[in-house]
mmCIF file of C-alpha atoms in Angstrom:
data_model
loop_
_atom_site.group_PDB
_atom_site.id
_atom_site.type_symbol
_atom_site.label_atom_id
_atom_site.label_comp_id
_atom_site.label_asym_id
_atom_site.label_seq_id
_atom_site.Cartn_x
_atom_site.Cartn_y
_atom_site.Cartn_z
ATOM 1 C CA UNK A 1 30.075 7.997 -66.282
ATOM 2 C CA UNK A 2 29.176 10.764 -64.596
ATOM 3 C CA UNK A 3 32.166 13.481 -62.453
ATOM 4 C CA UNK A 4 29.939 15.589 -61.198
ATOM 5 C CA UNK A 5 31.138 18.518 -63.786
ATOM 6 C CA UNK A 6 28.092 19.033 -65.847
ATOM 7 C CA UNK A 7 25.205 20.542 -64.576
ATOM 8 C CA UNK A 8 22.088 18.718 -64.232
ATOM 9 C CA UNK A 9 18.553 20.559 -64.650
ATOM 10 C CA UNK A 10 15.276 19.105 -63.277
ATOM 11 C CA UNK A 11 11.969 19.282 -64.375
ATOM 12 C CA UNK A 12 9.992 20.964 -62.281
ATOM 13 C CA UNK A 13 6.014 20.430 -62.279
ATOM 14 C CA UNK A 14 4.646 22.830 -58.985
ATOM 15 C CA UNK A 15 1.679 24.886 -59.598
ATOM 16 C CA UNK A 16 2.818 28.536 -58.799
ATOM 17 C CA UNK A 17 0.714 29.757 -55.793
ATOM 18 C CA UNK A 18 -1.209 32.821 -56.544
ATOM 19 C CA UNK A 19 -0.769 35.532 -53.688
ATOM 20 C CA UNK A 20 -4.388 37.553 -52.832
ATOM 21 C CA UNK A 21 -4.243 41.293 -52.954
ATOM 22 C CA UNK A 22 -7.220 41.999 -50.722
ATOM 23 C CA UNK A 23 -5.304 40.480 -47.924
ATOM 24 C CA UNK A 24 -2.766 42.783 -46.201
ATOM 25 C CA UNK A 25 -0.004 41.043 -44.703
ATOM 26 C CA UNK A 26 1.842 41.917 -41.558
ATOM 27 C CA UNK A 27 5.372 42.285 -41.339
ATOM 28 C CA UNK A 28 6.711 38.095 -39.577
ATOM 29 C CA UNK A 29 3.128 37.210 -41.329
ATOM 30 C CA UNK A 30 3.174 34.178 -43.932
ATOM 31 C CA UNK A 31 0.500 34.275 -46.406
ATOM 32 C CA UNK A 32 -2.333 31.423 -47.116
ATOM 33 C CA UNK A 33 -4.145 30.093 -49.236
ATOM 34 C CA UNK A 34 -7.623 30.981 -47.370
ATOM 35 C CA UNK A 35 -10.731 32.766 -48.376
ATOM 36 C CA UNK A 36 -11.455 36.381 -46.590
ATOM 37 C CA UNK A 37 -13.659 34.805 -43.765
ATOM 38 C CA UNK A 38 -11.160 32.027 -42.953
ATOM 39 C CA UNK A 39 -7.976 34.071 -42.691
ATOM 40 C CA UNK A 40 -5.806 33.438 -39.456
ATOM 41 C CA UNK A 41 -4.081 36.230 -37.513
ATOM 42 C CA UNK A 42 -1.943 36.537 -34.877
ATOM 43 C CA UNK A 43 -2.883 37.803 -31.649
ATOM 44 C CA UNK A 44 -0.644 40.491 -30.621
ATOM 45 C CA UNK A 45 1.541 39.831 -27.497
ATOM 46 C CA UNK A 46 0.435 40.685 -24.220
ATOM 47 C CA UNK A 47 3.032 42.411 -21.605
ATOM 48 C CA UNK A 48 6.144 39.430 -20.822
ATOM 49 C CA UNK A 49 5.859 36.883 -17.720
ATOM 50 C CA UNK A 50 7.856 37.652 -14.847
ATOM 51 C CA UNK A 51 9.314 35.290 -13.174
ATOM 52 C CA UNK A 52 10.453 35.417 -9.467
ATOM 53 C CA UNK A 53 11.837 32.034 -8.360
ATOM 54 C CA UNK A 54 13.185 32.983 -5.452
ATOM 55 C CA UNK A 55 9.774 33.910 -3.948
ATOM 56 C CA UNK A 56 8.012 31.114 -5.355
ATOM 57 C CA UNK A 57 10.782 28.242 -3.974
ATOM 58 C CA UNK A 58 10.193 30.017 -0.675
ATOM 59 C CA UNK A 59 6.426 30.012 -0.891
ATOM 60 C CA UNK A 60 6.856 25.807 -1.884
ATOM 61 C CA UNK A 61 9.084 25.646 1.186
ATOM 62 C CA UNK A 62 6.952 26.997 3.734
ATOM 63 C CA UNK A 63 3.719 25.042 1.977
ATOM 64 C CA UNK A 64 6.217 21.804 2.565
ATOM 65 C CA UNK A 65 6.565 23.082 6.519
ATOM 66 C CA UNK A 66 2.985 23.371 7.260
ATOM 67 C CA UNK A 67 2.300 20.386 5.399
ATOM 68 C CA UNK A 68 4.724 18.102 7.518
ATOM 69 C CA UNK A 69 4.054 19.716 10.311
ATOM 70 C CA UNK A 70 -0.280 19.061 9.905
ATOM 71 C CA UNK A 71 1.135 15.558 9.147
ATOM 72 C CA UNK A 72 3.146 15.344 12.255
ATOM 73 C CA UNK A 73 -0.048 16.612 14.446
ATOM 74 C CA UNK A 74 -2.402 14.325 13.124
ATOM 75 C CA UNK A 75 0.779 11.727 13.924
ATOM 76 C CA UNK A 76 0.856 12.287 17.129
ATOM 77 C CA UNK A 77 -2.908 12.063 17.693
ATOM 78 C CA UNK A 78 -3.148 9.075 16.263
ATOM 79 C CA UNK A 79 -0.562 7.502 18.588
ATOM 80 C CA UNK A 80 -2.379 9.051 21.386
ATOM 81 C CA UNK A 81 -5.727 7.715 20.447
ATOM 82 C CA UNK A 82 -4.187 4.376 19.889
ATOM 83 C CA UNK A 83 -2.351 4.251 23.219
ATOM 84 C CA UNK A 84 -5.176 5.250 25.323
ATOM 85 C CA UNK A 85 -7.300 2.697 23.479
ATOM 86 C CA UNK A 86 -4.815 0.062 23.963
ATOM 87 C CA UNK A 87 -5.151 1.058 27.952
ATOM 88 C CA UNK A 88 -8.614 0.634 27.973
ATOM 89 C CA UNK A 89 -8.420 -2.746 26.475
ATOM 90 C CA UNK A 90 -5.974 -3.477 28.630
ATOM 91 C CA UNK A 91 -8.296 -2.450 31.727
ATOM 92 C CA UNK A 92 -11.289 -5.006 30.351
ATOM 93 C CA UNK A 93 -9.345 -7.910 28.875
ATOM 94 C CA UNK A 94 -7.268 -10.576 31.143
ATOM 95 C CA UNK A 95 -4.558 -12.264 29.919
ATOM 96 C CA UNK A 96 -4.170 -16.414 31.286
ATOM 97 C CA UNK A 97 -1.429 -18.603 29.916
ATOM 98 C CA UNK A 98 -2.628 -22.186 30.819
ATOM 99 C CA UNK A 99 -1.310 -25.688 30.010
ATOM 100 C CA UNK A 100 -3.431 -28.273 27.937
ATOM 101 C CA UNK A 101 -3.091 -31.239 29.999
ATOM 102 C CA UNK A 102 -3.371 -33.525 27.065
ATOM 103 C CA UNK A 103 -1.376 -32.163 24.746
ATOM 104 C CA UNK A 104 0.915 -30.379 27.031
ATOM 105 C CA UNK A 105 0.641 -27.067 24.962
ATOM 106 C CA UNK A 106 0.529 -23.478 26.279
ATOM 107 C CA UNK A 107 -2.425 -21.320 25.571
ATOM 108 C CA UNK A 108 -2.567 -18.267 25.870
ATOM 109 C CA UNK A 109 -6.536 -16.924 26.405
ATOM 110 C CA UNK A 110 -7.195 -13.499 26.282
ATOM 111 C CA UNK A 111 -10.722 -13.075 28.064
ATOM 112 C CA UNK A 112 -12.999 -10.498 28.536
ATOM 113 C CA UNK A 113 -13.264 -9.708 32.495
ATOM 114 C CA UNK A 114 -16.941 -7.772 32.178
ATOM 115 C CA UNK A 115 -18.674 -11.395 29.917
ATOM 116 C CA UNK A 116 -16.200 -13.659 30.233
ATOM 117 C CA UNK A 117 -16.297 -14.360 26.822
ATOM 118 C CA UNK A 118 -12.294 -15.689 25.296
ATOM 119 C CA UNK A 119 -11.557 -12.755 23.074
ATOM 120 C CA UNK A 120 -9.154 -14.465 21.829
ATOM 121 C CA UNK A 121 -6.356 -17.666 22.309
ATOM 122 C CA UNK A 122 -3.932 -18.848 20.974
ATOM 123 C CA UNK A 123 -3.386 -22.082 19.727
ATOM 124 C CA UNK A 124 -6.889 -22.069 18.188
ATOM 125 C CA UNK A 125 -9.434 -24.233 20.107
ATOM 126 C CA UNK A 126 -9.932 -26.471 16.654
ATOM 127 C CA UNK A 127 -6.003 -26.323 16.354
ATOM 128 C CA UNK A 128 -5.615 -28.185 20.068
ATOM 129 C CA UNK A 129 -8.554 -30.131 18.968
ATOM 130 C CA UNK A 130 -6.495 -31.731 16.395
ATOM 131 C CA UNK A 131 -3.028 -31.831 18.376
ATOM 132 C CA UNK A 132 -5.380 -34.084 21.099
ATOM 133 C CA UNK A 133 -7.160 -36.777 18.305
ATOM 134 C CA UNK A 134 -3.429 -36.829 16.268
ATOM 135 C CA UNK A 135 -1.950 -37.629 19.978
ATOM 136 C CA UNK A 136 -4.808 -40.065 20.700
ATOM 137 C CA UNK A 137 -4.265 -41.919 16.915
ATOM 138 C CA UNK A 138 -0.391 -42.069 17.804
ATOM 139 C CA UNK A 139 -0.882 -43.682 21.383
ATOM 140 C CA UNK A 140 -3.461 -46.636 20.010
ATOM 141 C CA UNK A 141 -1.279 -47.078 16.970
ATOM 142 C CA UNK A 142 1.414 -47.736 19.361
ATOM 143 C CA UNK A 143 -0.183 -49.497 21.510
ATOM 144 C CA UNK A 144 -1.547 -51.746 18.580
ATOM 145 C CA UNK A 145 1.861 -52.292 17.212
ATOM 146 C CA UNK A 146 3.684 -52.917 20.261
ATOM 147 C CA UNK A 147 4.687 -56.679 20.669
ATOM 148 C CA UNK A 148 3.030 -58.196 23.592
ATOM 149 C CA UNK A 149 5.787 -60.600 24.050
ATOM 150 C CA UNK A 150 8.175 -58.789 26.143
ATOM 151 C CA UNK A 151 5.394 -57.627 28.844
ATOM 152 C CA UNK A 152 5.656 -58.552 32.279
ATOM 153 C CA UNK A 153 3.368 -59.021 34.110
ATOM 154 C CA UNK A 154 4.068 -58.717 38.267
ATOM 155 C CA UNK A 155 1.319 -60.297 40.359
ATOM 156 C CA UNK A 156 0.857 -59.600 44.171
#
């Protein structure tokens, strides 16, 4: 049982490191284990960094301004160029809103006044396509199923 009283040695096995003569050391320096053309030095220090924060948080402040405000130009341009293209459209395309008599759906055809070419409508010509033929299947299935027994007939 041990109390901790005695003192315990260790054996100790580490190869002492020789120190080289030819090498002179500086003073902060720790010495190596390298041969003359491999040795490492330290590069002395240069002058210290100044630091103005101030002026540099100023200079990223006025950077930001210009920034936003170059941003806020090429904004505004855009909207410009946008609205005045919008205008022109607006001068070449004609808006109808028409009924499908079939269907009974509104369309909406946007046309091009110069061609007369539909720029564009709304439902989509296949879309009203379809409404008519499902309208069509509906009407003959009803007209299939519906019991012939309760017609009347009125002759003149």
């Amino acid at each position: 049982m041990d109390f901790g009283a005695t003192p315990k040695t260790f054996a100790t096995g580490a190869v002492q490191a020789t120190i080289r003569t030819d090498i002179s050391v500086q003073n902060g320096a720790t010495p190596v284990e390298l041969p003359p053309e491999k040795t490492v030095r330290s590069v002395p220090a240069g002058e210290p960094v100044q630091l103005d924060i101030r002026a540099r948080a100023e200079e990223r402040r006025s950077d930001a301004q210009r920034q936003q405000s170059t941003q806020d130009e090429t904004a505004q341009q855009r909207r410009f160029d946008e609205q005045r293209r919008q205008q022109e459209l607006r001068d070449v395309i004609e808006r109808r809103l028409d009924i499908e008599p079939k269907t009974r759906s509104v369309i909406l055809r946007k046309t091009n006044r110069d061609t007369g070419e539909v720029v564009e409508q709304l439902p989509d010509e296949t879309l009203l396509k379809l409404r008519i033929w499902s309208r069509e299947i509906i009407e003959r299935n009803r007209d299939a199923e519906a019991p012939r027994s309760h017609e009347v007939e009125r002759l003149a």
